[in-house]
PDB file of C-alpha atoms in Angstrom:
ATOM      1  CA  MET A   1     -12.264 -10.486   1.625  1.00 74.00           C
ATOM      2  CA  PHE A   2     -10.959  -8.337  -1.335  1.00 76.00           C
ATOM      3  CA  LYS A   3     -14.473  -7.306  -2.157  1.00 82.00           C
ATOM      4  CA  ILE A   4     -14.793  -5.702   1.380  1.00 85.00           C
ATOM      5  CA  PHE A   5     -11.781  -3.230   0.408  1.00 83.00           C
ATOM      6  CA  GLN A   6     -13.348  -2.589  -2.843  1.00 84.00           C
ATOM      7  CA  GLN A   7     -16.483  -1.487  -1.194  1.00 88.00           C
ATOM      8  CA  ALA A   8     -14.856   0.526   1.394  1.00 91.00           C
ATOM      9  CA  GLU A   9     -15.033   4.325   1.460  1.00 91.00           C
ATOM     10  CA  TYR A  10     -11.582   4.243   3.325  1.00 92.00           C
ATOM     11  CA  VAL A  11      -9.606   1.770   5.033  1.00 94.00           C
ATOM     12  CA  VAL A  12      -7.472   1.876   8.320  1.00 94.00           C
ATOM     13  CA  SER A  13      -5.169  -1.170   8.684  1.00 93.00           C
ATOM     14  CA  ASP A  14      -2.300  -2.360  10.714  1.00 93.00           C
ATOM     15  CA  THR A  15      -1.161  -5.221   8.336  1.00 94.00           C
ATOM     16  CA  PHE A  16       0.841  -5.572   5.092  1.00 94.00           C
ATOM     17  CA  HIS A  17      -2.052  -7.266   3.233  1.00 93.00           C
ATOM     18  CA  GLY A  18      -4.597  -4.460   4.473  1.00 94.00           C
ATOM     19  CA  THR A  19      -2.174  -1.951   2.978  1.00 95.00           C
ATOM     20  CA  ILE A  20      -1.708  -3.482  -0.107  1.00 94.00           C
ATOM     21  CA  PHE A  21      -5.189  -4.347  -0.687  1.00 94.00           C
ATOM     22  CA  SER A  22      -6.076  -0.503  -0.121  1.00 95.00           C
ATOM     23  CA  ILE A  23      -3.549   0.383  -2.823  1.00 95.00           C
ATOM     24  CA  ILE A  24      -4.995  -2.098  -5.266  1.00 93.00           C
ATOM     25  CA  SER A  25      -8.355  -0.970  -4.642  1.00 94.00           C
ATOM     26  CA  HIS A  26      -7.530   2.765  -5.072  1.00 95.00           C
ATOM     27  CA  LYS A  27      -9.038   3.704  -1.562  1.00 95.00           C
ATOM     28  CA  LYS A  28      -7.939   6.479   0.788  1.00 95.00           C
ATOM     29  CA  PHE A  29      -6.084   4.654   3.720  1.00 95.00           C
ATOM     30  CA  CYS A  30      -3.743   4.952   6.380  1.00 95.00           C
ATOM     31  CA  THR A  31      -1.764   1.948   8.081  1.00 95.00           C
ATOM     32  CA  LEU A  32      -1.001   1.597  12.019  1.00 94.00           C
ATOM     33  CA  VAL A  33       2.634   1.198  12.397  1.00 93.00           C
ATOM     34  CA  ARG A  34       3.564  -1.188  15.342  1.00 91.00           C
ATOM     35  CA  ASN A  35       6.938  -2.527  16.290  1.00 91.00           C
ATOM     36  CA  SER A  36       5.887  -5.971  14.831  1.00 92.00           C
ATOM     37  CA  ASN A  37       5.033  -4.577  11.485  1.00 91.00           C
ATOM     38  CA  LYS A  38       7.308  -1.488  11.088  1.00 93.00           C
ATOM     39  CA  GLU A  39      10.069  -2.765   8.554  1.00 94.00           C
ATOM     40  CA  LYS A  40       7.203  -4.350   6.280  1.00 93.00           C
ATOM     41  CA  ILE A  41       4.955  -1.548   6.331  1.00 94.00           C
ATOM     42  CA  THR A  42       7.514   1.144   5.898  1.00 94.00           C
ATOM     43  CA  SER A  43       9.201  -0.529   3.007  1.00 94.00           C
ATOM     44  CA  LEU A  44       6.114  -1.022   1.251  1.00 95.00           C
ATOM     45  CA  LEU A  45       4.741   2.438   1.649  1.00 95.00           C
ATOM     46  CA  GLY A  46       8.245   3.791   0.667  1.00 95.00           C
ATOM     47  CA  ARG A  47       8.251   1.857  -2.561  1.00 93.00           C
ATOM     48  CA  PHE A  48       5.130   3.576  -3.384  1.00 95.00           C
ATOM     49  CA  SER A  49       5.964   7.226  -1.905  1.00 95.00           C
ATOM     50  CA  LEU A  50       3.218   6.855   0.479  1.00 96.00           C
ATOM     51  CA  GLU A  51       4.909   7.293   3.608  1.00 95.00           C
ATOM     52  CA  SER A  52       2.692  10.011   4.584  1.00 94.00           C
ATOM     53  CA  HIS A  53      -0.041   7.293   5.245  1.00 95.00           C
ATOM     54  CA  THR A  54       1.551   5.813   8.025  1.00 94.00           C
ATOM     55  CA  VAL A  55       0.153   6.230  11.531  1.00 94.00           C
ATOM     56  CA  PHE A  56       2.020   5.970  14.751  1.00 91.00           C
ATOM     57  CA  ASP A  57      -0.496   7.651  17.145  1.00 88.00           C
ATOM     58  CA  ALA A  58      -4.279   7.319  16.943  1.00 86.00           C
ATOM     59  CA  GLU A  59      -4.592  11.278  17.079  1.00 89.00           C
ATOM     60  CA  GLU A  60      -2.815  11.352  13.473  1.00 90.00           C
ATOM     61  CA  LEU A  61      -5.679   9.100  12.024  1.00 89.00           C
ATOM     62  CA  GLU A  62      -8.158  11.666  10.851  1.00 87.00           C
ATOM     63  CA  ASN A  63      -5.876  14.018   8.957  1.00 89.00           C
ATOM     64  CA  LYS A  64      -3.905  11.129   7.223  1.00 91.00           C
ATOM     65  CA  ILE A  65      -6.782   8.869   6.242  1.00 90.00           C
ATOM     66  CA  MET A  66      -8.316  12.056   4.240  1.00 90.00           C
ATOM     67  CA  GLN A  67      -5.133  12.716   2.372  1.00 92.00           C
ATOM     68  CA  ASP A  68      -5.642  12.408  -1.590  1.00 93.00           C
ATOM     69  CA  ILE A  69      -3.733   9.613  -3.342  1.00 96.00           C
ATOM     70  CA  ASP A  70      -2.768   9.970  -6.700  1.00 96.00           C
ATOM     71  CA  TYR A  71      -3.646   6.511  -8.098  1.00 96.00           C
ATOM     72  CA  PHE A  72      -2.316   7.248 -11.639  1.00 97.00           C
ATOM     73  CA  VAL A  73       1.078   7.681 -10.244  1.00 96.00           C
ATOM     74  CA  ILE A  74       0.764   4.562  -7.986  1.00 96.00           C
ATOM     75  CA  ASP A  75      -0.384   2.398 -10.600  1.00 97.00           C
ATOM     76  CA  ASN A  76       2.936   3.431 -12.799  1.00 97.00           C
ATOM     77  CA  ILE A  77       4.996   2.377  -9.901  1.00 96.00           C
ATOM     78  CA  ARG A  78       3.020  -0.871  -9.362  1.00 94.00           C
ATOM     79  CA  ASP A  79       3.442  -1.724 -13.199  1.00 95.00           C
ATOM     80  CA  ILE A  80       7.162  -0.887 -13.097  1.00 95.00           C
ATOM     81  CA  GLU A  81       7.497  -3.182  -9.910  1.00 93.00           C
ATOM     82  CA  ARG A  82       5.529  -6.094 -11.460  1.00 94.00           C
ATOM     83  CA  ASN A  83       7.683  -6.028 -14.527  1.00 97.00           C
ATOM     84  CA  ARG A  84      10.905  -5.943 -12.666  1.00 95.00           C
ATOM     85  CA  SER A  85       9.721  -8.994 -10.501  1.00 94.00           C
ATOM     86  CA  LEU A  86       8.594 -10.924 -13.426  1.00 96.00           C
ATOM     87  CA  GLU A  87      11.911 -10.229 -15.166  1.00 96.00           C
ATOM     88  CA  TYR A  88      13.912 -11.497 -12.128  1.00 96.00           C
ATOM     89  CA  LEU A  89      11.775 -14.637 -12.056  1.00 96.00           C
ATOM     90  CA  LYS A  90      12.373 -15.241 -15.738  1.00 93.00           C
ATOM     91  CA  LYS A  91      16.136 -14.654 -15.337  1.00 93.00           C
ATOM     92  CA  ASN A  92      16.274 -16.854 -11.992  1.00 93.00           C
ATOM     93  CA  LEU A  93      14.051 -19.793 -12.673  1.00 89.00           C
ATOM     94  CA  ARG A  94      15.836 -21.274 -15.747  1.00 75.00           C
TER      95      ARG A  94
END
């Protein structure tokens, strides 16, 4: 399934995993926010400063999906978060 994201030109998703796969694959994307996913999606996108890629109304879709993303910055944030998580696990799983 990950290969689908890698080959996509851009992605529209309404799931946490679809959003994270889009980020990992360095794709232009937007995420549809529903009441059932609002907390997870806004938290994830906020962590990466990608709040502008949320869609609450289908009319926003075209403008949001074409926004450029600086994946150099995103990858740096992802590395920092990964290291923070690994340190937490090392500290707490002794």
